[in-house]
């Protein structure tokens, strides 16, 4: 896997989605502020301001219908709008803030490895899976609309809700790719440590070589393991620093996803019961596709994130098991190598743990719990509104019968 190539492709994607204003220089292996990136953000900001203002057009037929059909859905739209405005501003700040931590982490990764391999293909899949899912839905919706553009005002209203989400999701993609590259470096460190300990173990068991050669071999093994321990400490510290720089972006994205899911589930519930009567067949299919795209894209992001978290934790545990295997052979390792193996184990156990504001651990278990709680709250809110509306309709029906 060529780390530089993966970072360059990631950088191009983040520039196109306006999450980054920096350009990755292949020679220096650093992200630096670029004029095209700044201009891109400025132009997009002006365009976003125009889209934002459309939500306050009192003559907009789309907003009038939305407010009349479902006031609660209108409130959710406004919530997403104002949350998106904050997100857009924070994304610019977060991109500038995280570049220092990003450069530090990149320095801990190898500049070049062997050619195009499976790990690099997986990195590109993780980077573009959500875009691929979204493209399929957009293509189908465009087909159903006979490739005709919607009214400009309606399109701008939709883009005001979508653009901040698209930009902020770049933080998640950046984390996923960097976590995957860190996992690859962790695997390389494990192979190096296993090789050094195996060589030391063989020399100790066979006792074939001369005394001078054995001493030089032990000294080399000690130096290599000590160097590996330092690199591992630096990698773990830089990865935590990088996570801390983008943790609030991930929290913002989690909140936006929650509001999108609430809007999607709420609209589908009411559409399935009542709203479908005001749609014709073609528009019904468009609604179903647009509604399903919300779940599909969010699920794609969460699945990629959980996959990376799982693979990284698996690699860390494999490293620890490998060291424990050699440490179990009490008399096989020299007195100078054994403490180093224990130190590396301690580094692995205390490093590569990330927490939101040093409180909530960021791992697959807690992430699954957060998603479950979020979905539970959304279901309860939708049920409350649905049952409340049904009770009101029942009261009106009973009153009409009494009259």
Coordinates of C-alpha atoms in Angstrom, one line a residue:
X1 CA 0.0 0.0 0.0
X2 CA 1.3 3.4 -1.0
X3 CA 0.4 5.7 1.9
X4 CA 1.2 8.9 0.0
X5 CA -1.1 7.9 -2.8
X6 CA -4.0 7.2 -0.3
X7 CA -3.4 10.5 1.4
X8 CA -3.4 12.3 -1.9
X9 CA -6.7 10.7 -3.1
X10 CA -8.2 11.5 0.3
X11 CA -7.0 15.1 0.1
X12 CA -8.6 15.5 -3.4
X13 CA -11.9 14.1 -2.2
X14 CA -11.9 16.4 0.9
X15 CA -11.0 19.4 -1.3
X16 CA -13.9 18.7 -3.7
X17 CA -16.3 18.3 -0.7
X18 CA -14.9 21.6 0.8
X19 CA -13.9 20.0 4.1
X20 CA -10.2 20.9 3.6
X21 CA -8.5 24.0 2.4
X22 CA -5.0 22.4 2.5
X23 CA -3.1 20.6 -0.2
X24 CA -1.0 17.4 0.5
X25 CA 2.6 17.9 -0.7
X26 CA 4.1 14.5 -1.7
X27 CA 7.7 15.6 -1.2
X28 CA 7.4 17.1 2.3
X29 CA 4.6 14.7 3.3
X30 CA 2.6 17.6 4.8
X31 CA -0.7 19.4 4.4
X32 CA -0.3 23.1 3.6
X33 CA -2.8 25.9 3.2
X34 CA -3.6 26.3 -0.5
X35 CA -5.1 29.3 -2.4
X36 CA -7.5 27.2 -4.5
X37 CA -8.8 25.6 -1.3
X38 CA -9.5 29.0 0.3
X39 CA -11.2 30.2 -2.9
X40 CA -13.3 27.1 -3.0
X41 CA -14.5 27.6 0.5
X42 CA -15.3 31.2 -0.1
X43 CA -17.3 30.6 -3.3
X44 CA -19.2 27.7 -1.6
X45 CA -19.9 29.9 1.4
X46 CA -21.5 32.6 -0.8
X47 CA -23.5 30.0 -2.6
X48 CA -24.6 28.4 0.7
X49 CA -25.7 31.9 2.0
X50 CA -27.9 32.2 -1.0
X51 CA -29.4 28.8 -0.4
X52 CA -29.8 29.6 3.3
X53 CA -31.8 32.7 2.5
X54 CA -34.3 30.8 0.4
X55 CA -35.7 29.2 3.6
X56 CA -37.0 32.6 4.7
X57 CA -38.9 33.3 1.4
X58 CA -42.5 33.7 2.5
X59 CA -43.7 33.0 -1.1
X60 CA -42.0 29.6 -1.4
X61 CA -44.7 27.0 -2.2
X62 CA -42.6 24.1 -1.0
X63 CA -42.2 25.7 2.5
X64 CA -45.9 26.7 2.6
X65 CA -47.0 23.1 1.8
X66 CA -44.5 21.7 4.3
X67 CA -45.7 24.0 7.1
X68 CA -49.4 23.3 6.4
X69 CA -49.0 19.5 6.0
X70 CA -46.7 19.0 9.0
X71 CA -45.7 21.7 11.4
X72 CA -43.4 19.3 13.3
X73 CA -41.6 18.4 10.0
X74 CA -41.2 22.1 9.4
X75 CA -39.6 22.5 12.8
X76 CA -37.2 19.6 12.0
X77 CA -36.3 21.3 8.8
X78 CA -35.5 24.6 10.6
X79 CA -33.5 22.7 13.2
X80 CA -31.4 21.1 10.5
X81 CA -31.0 24.5 8.8
X82 CA -29.7 26.3 11.8
X83 CA -27.6 23.3 12.9
X84 CA -26.2 23.2 9.4
X85 CA -25.2 26.9 9.5
X86 CA -23.2 26.3 12.7
X87 CA -21.7 23.1 11.2
X88 CA -20.6 25.0 8.1
X89 CA -18.7 27.6 10.1
X90 CA -17.3 25.0 12.5
X91 CA -16.1 22.8 9.6
X92 CA -13.8 25.6 8.4
X93 CA -12.5 26.1 11.9
X94 CA -12.0 22.4 12.4
X95 CA -10.2 21.9 9.2
X96 CA -7.6 24.6 10.1
X97 CA -7.4 23.4 13.7
X98 CA -6.8 19.7 12.9
X99 CA -4.1 20.2 10.2
X100 CA -1.3 20.3 12.8
X101 CA -2.4 17.0 14.4
X102 CA -2.9 15.6 11.0
X103 CA 0.7 16.4 9.9
X104 CA 2.0 14.9 13.1
X105 CA 0.2 11.6 12.5
X106 CA 1.3 11.5 8.9
X107 CA 4.9 11.8 10.1
X108 CA 4.4 8.6 12.1
X109 CA 3.2 6.7 9.0
X110 CA 5.5 5.2 6.4
X111 CA 6.0 7.3 3.3
X112 CA 6.2 4.4 0.8
X113 CA 5.4 0.8 0.9
X114 CA 5.2 -1.9 -1.8
X115 CA 2.9 -1.5 -4.7
X116 CA -0.9 -1.6 -5.1
X117 CA -2.3 -4.1 -2.6
X118 CA -5.6 -5.1 -1.0
X119 CA -5.2 -2.7 1.9
X120 CA -5.1 0.2 -0.4
X121 CA -8.2 -1.0 -2.3
X122 CA -10.0 -1.2 1.0
X123 CA -8.9 2.3 1.9
X124 CA -10.5 3.6 -1.3
X125 CA -13.7 1.6 -0.7
X126 CA -13.9 3.1 2.8
X127 CA -13.4 6.6 1.4
X128 CA -15.9 6.4 -1.4
X129 CA -18.6 3.9 -0.3
X130 CA -21.1 6.5 0.9
X131 CA -20.5 8.6 -2.3
X132 CA -21.2 5.4 -4.3
X133 CA -24.4 4.7 -2.4
X134 CA -25.6 8.3 -2.8
X135 CA -24.8 8.4 -6.5
X136 CA -27.0 5.3 -7.1
X137 CA -29.9 6.9 -5.4
X138 CA -29.4 10.2 -7.2
X139 CA -29.2 8.4 -10.5
X140 CA -32.5 6.5 -9.8
X141 CA -34.3 9.7 -8.7
X142 CA -33.0 11.5 -11.8
X143 CA -34.4 8.7 -13.9
X144 CA -37.8 8.9 -12.2
X145 CA -37.8 12.7 -12.8
X146 CA -36.9 12.1 -16.4
X147 CA -33.6 13.9 -15.9
X148 CA -35.5 17.2 -15.5
X149 CA -34.1 19.7 -12.9
X150 CA -36.5 20.8 -10.1
X151 CA -37.4 24.5 -9.7
X152 CA -34.3 26.5 -8.7
X153 CA -35.8 27.8 -5.5
X154 CA -36.7 24.2 -4.4
X155 CA -33.3 22.9 -5.3
X156 CA -31.6 25.7 -3.3
X157 CA -33.8 24.9 -0.2
X158 CA -32.7 21.3 -0.4
X159 CA -29.0 22.2 -0.9
X160 CA -29.1 24.4 2.2
X161 CA -29.9 21.3 4.2
X162 CA -27.5 19.0 2.4
X163 CA -24.3 20.9 1.9
X164 CA -23.3 21.3 5.5
X165 CA -23.9 17.6 6.0
X166 CA -21.8 16.7 3.0
X167 CA -18.9 19.0 4.2
X168 CA -18.9 17.8 7.8
X169 CA -19.0 14.1 6.8
X170 CA -15.5 14.8 5.5
X171 CA -14.3 14.7 9.1
X172 CA -15.6 11.1 9.4
X173 CA -13.9 10.0 6.1
X174 CA -10.7 11.6 7.2
X175 CA -10.8 9.7 10.5
X176 CA -11.7 6.4 8.8
X177 CA -8.8 6.6 6.3
X178 CA -6.2 7.7 8.9
X179 CA -7.4 5.0 11.3
X180 CA -7.0 2.4 8.5
X181 CA -3.5 3.6 7.8
X182 CA -2.6 3.6 11.5
X183 CA -3.9 0.0 11.7
X184 CA -1.6 -0.9 8.8
X185 CA 1.4 0.7 10.6
X186 CA 0.4 -1.2 13.8
X187 CA 0.4 -4.5 11.8
X188 CA 3.9 -3.6 10.5
X189 CA 5.2 -3.0 14.0
X190 CA 3.8 -6.3 15.1
X191 CA 5.6 -8.2 12.3
X192 CA 8.8 -6.4 13.2
X193 CA 8.5 -7.2 16.9
X194 CA 7.7 -10.8 16.2
X195 CA 10.7 -11.1 13.9
X196 CA 13.1 -9.6 16.5
X197 CA 11.7 -11.8 19.3
X198 CA 11.8 -14.9 17.2
X199 CA 15.4 -14.3 16.3
X200 CA 16.3 -13.8 19.9
X201 CA 14.3 -16.9 20.9
X202 CA 16.1 -19.0 18.4
X203 CA 19.5 -17.8 19.4
X204 CA 18.7 -18.5 23.0
X205 CA 17.4 -22.0 22.4
X206 CA 20.0 -23.2 20.0
X207 CA 23.1 -21.8 21.6
X208 CA 25.0 -22.5 18.4
X209 CA 26.7 -19.2 17.7
X210 CA 29.8 -17.8 19.2
X211 CA 29.7 -15.6 22.3
X212 CA 30.7 -12.4 20.5
X213 CA 28.1 -13.0 17.8
X214 CA 25.4 -13.7 20.4
X215 CA 26.2 -10.5 22.3
X216 CA 26.1 -8.4 19.2
X217 CA 22.8 -10.1 18.2
X218 CA 21.3 -9.3 21.6
X219 CA 22.4 -5.7 21.5
X220 CA 20.9 -5.4 18.0
X221 CA 17.6 -6.9 19.1
X222 CA 17.5 -4.6 22.2
X223 CA 18.2 -1.5 20.1
X224 CA 15.6 -2.5 17.5
X225 CA 12.9 -3.3 20.1
X226 CA 13.6 -0.1 22.0
X227 CA 13.3 1.9 18.8
X228 CA 10.1 0.1 18.0
X229 CA 8.7 1.0 21.4
X230 CA 9.5 4.7 20.9
X231 CA 7.8 4.6 17.5
X232 CA 4.8 2.9 18.9
X233 CA 4.5 5.5 21.7
X234 CA 4.7 8.3 19.1
X235 CA 2.1 6.7 16.9
X236 CA -0.3 6.2 19.7
X237 CA 0.2 9.8 21.0
X238 CA -0.2 11.3 17.5
X239 CA -3.3 9.3 16.8
X240 CA -5.0 10.4 20.1
X241 CA -4.0 14.0 19.3
X242 CA -5.5 13.7 15.8
X243 CA -8.8 12.3 17.3
X244 CA -9.0 15.1 19.8
X245 CA -8.7 17.7 17.0
X246 CA -11.8 16.3 15.2
X247 CA -13.8 14.8 18.0
X248 CA -16.3 17.7 18.1
X249 CA -16.8 17.4 14.3
X250 CA -17.8 13.8 14.8
X251 CA -20.2 14.8 17.6
X252 CA -21.8 17.4 15.4
X253 CA -22.1 14.9 12.6
X254 CA -23.7 12.4 15.0
X255 CA -26.3 15.1 16.0
X256 CA -27.0 15.9 12.3
X257 CA -27.5 12.3 11.5
X258 CA -29.9 12.0 14.4
X259 CA -32.0 14.9 13.1
X260 CA -32.0 13.4 9.6
X261 CA -33.1 10.0 10.9
X262 CA -35.8 11.6 12.9
X263 CA -37.1 13.5 9.9
X264 CA -36.8 10.4 7.6
X265 CA -38.6 8.0 10.0
X266 CA -41.3 10.6 10.9
X267 CA -42.0 11.5 7.2
X268 CA -42.1 7.8 6.2
X269 CA -44.5 7.0 9.1
X270 CA -47.0 9.7 8.1
X271 CA -46.5 9.1 4.4
X272 CA -47.4 5.4 4.8
X273 CA -50.6 6.3 6.8
X274 CA -51.9 9.5 5.2
X275 CA -49.6 11.5 3.0
X276 CA -49.5 8.9 0.1
X277 CA -52.9 10.1 -1.1
X278 CA -51.5 13.4 -2.3
X279 CA -48.7 11.7 -4.4
X280 CA -49.0 10.1 -7.8
X281 CA -47.2 6.9 -8.6
X282 CA -44.0 8.4 -10.0
X283 CA -43.7 10.9 -7.1
X284 CA -44.3 8.0 -4.7
X285 CA -41.3 6.2 -6.0
X286 CA -39.2 9.4 -5.8
X287 CA -40.3 9.8 -2.2
X288 CA -39.4 6.2 -1.3
X289 CA -36.0 6.5 -2.9
X290 CA -35.2 9.9 -1.3
X291 CA -36.3 8.6 2.1
X292 CA -34.3 5.3 1.8
X293 CA -31.2 7.3 0.7
X294 CA -31.2 8.9 4.2
X295 CA -30.9 5.5 6.0
X296 CA -28.5 4.0 3.4
X297 CA -26.0 6.9 3.5
X298 CA -25.9 7.1 7.3
X299 CA -25.7 3.4 7.6
X300 CA -22.8 3.3 5.1
X301 CA -20.9 5.8 7.2
X302 CA -21.5 4.0 10.4
X303 CA -20.7 0.6 9.0
X304 CA -17.4 1.9 7.6
X305 CA -16.5 3.5 10.9
X306 CA -17.4 0.3 12.9
X307 CA -15.4 -1.8 10.5
X308 CA -12.3 0.3 11.0
X309 CA -12.7 0.4 14.8
X310 CA -13.1 -3.4 14.8
X311 CA -10.1 -4.0 12.6
X312 CA -7.9 -1.6 14.6
X313 CA -8.9 -3.2 17.9
X314 CA -8.3 -6.6 16.4
X315 CA -4.8 -5.7 15.2
X316 CA -4.0 -4.2 18.7
X317 CA -5.1 -7.4 20.4
X318 CA -3.2 -9.6 18.0
X319 CA -0.1 -7.6 18.8
X320 CA -0.6 -8.1 22.6
X321 CA -1.3 -11.8 22.1
X322 CA 1.9 -12.1 20.1
X323 CA 4.0 -10.5 22.9
X324 CA 2.2 -12.6 25.6
X325 CA 3.2 -15.7 23.6
X326 CA 6.9 -14.8 23.8
X327 CA 6.7 -13.6 27.4
X328 CA 5.1 -16.9 28.4
X329 CA 8.5 -18.6 27.6
X330 CA 10.1 -17.3 30.8
X331 CA 13.6 -18.6 30.2
X332 CA 13.8 -18.1 26.5
X333 CA 14.1 -14.3 26.3
X334 CA 17.2 -12.5 27.7
X335 CA 16.9 -10.2 30.7
X336 CA 17.4 -7.2 28.5
X337 CA 14.8 -8.2 25.9
X338 CA 12.0 -9.3 28.3
X339 CA 11.5 -5.9 30.0
X340 CA 11.2 -4.3 26.5
X341 CA 8.5 -6.8 25.5
X342 CA 6.6 -6.0 28.6
X343 CA 7.0 -2.2 28.0
X344 CA 5.6 -2.6 24.5
X345 CA 2.6 -4.5 25.9
X346 CA 1.9 -1.7 28.3
X347 CA 2.1 0.9 25.5
X348 CA -0.4 -1.1 23.5
X349 CA -2.8 -1.5 26.5
X350 CA -2.8 2.2 27.4
X351 CA -2.4 3.8 23.9
X352 CA -4.8 3.9 20.9
X353 CA -7.7 4.5 23.3
X354 CA -9.8 7.6 22.2
X355 CA -12.5 9.3 24.3
X356 CA -14.9 12.1 23.6
X357 CA -13.6 14.9 25.9
X358 CA -11.9 12.2 28.0
X359 CA -15.2 10.8 29.2
X360 CA -17.0 8.5 26.6
X361 CA -14.7 5.9 25.0
X362 CA -14.8 5.9 21.3
X363 CA -14.9 2.2 20.4
X364 CA -17.3 -0.1 18.6
X365 CA -19.2 -1.1 21.8
X366 CA -20.0 2.5 22.9
X367 CA -20.7 3.6 19.3
X368 CA -23.2 0.8 18.9
X369 CA -24.8 1.8 22.2
X370 CA -25.0 5.5 21.1
X371 CA -26.6 4.6 17.8
X372 CA -29.1 2.3 19.6
X373 CA -30.0 5.0 22.1
X374 CA -30.4 7.5 19.3
X375 CA -32.7 5.3 17.4
X376 CA -34.7 4.5 20.5
X377 CA -35.3 8.2 21.2
X378 CA -36.3 8.8 17.6
X379 CA -38.8 5.9 17.7
X380 CA -40.3 7.2 20.9
X381 CA -40.6 10.8 19.5
X382 CA -42.3 9.5 16.4
X383 CA -44.7 7.3 18.3
X384 CA -45.6 10.2 20.7
X385 CA -46.5 12.5 17.8
X386 CA -48.3 9.8 15.9
X387 CA -50.4 8.6 18.8
X388 CA -51.1 12.2 19.8
X389 CA -52.4 13.0 16.3
X390 CA -54.5 9.8 16.3
X391 CA -56.0 10.8 19.7
X392 CA -56.9 14.3 18.3
X393 CA -58.5 12.7 15.2
X394 CA -60.5 10.3 17.4
X395 CA -61.7 13.2 19.6
X396 CA -62.8 15.1 16.5
X397 CA -64.7 12.1 15.2
X398 CA -66.4 11.5 18.5
X399 CA -67.4 15.2 18.7
X400 CA -68.8 15.1 15.2
X401 CA -70.9 12.0 16.1
X402 CA -72.2 13.7 19.3
X403 CA -73.2 16.7 17.3

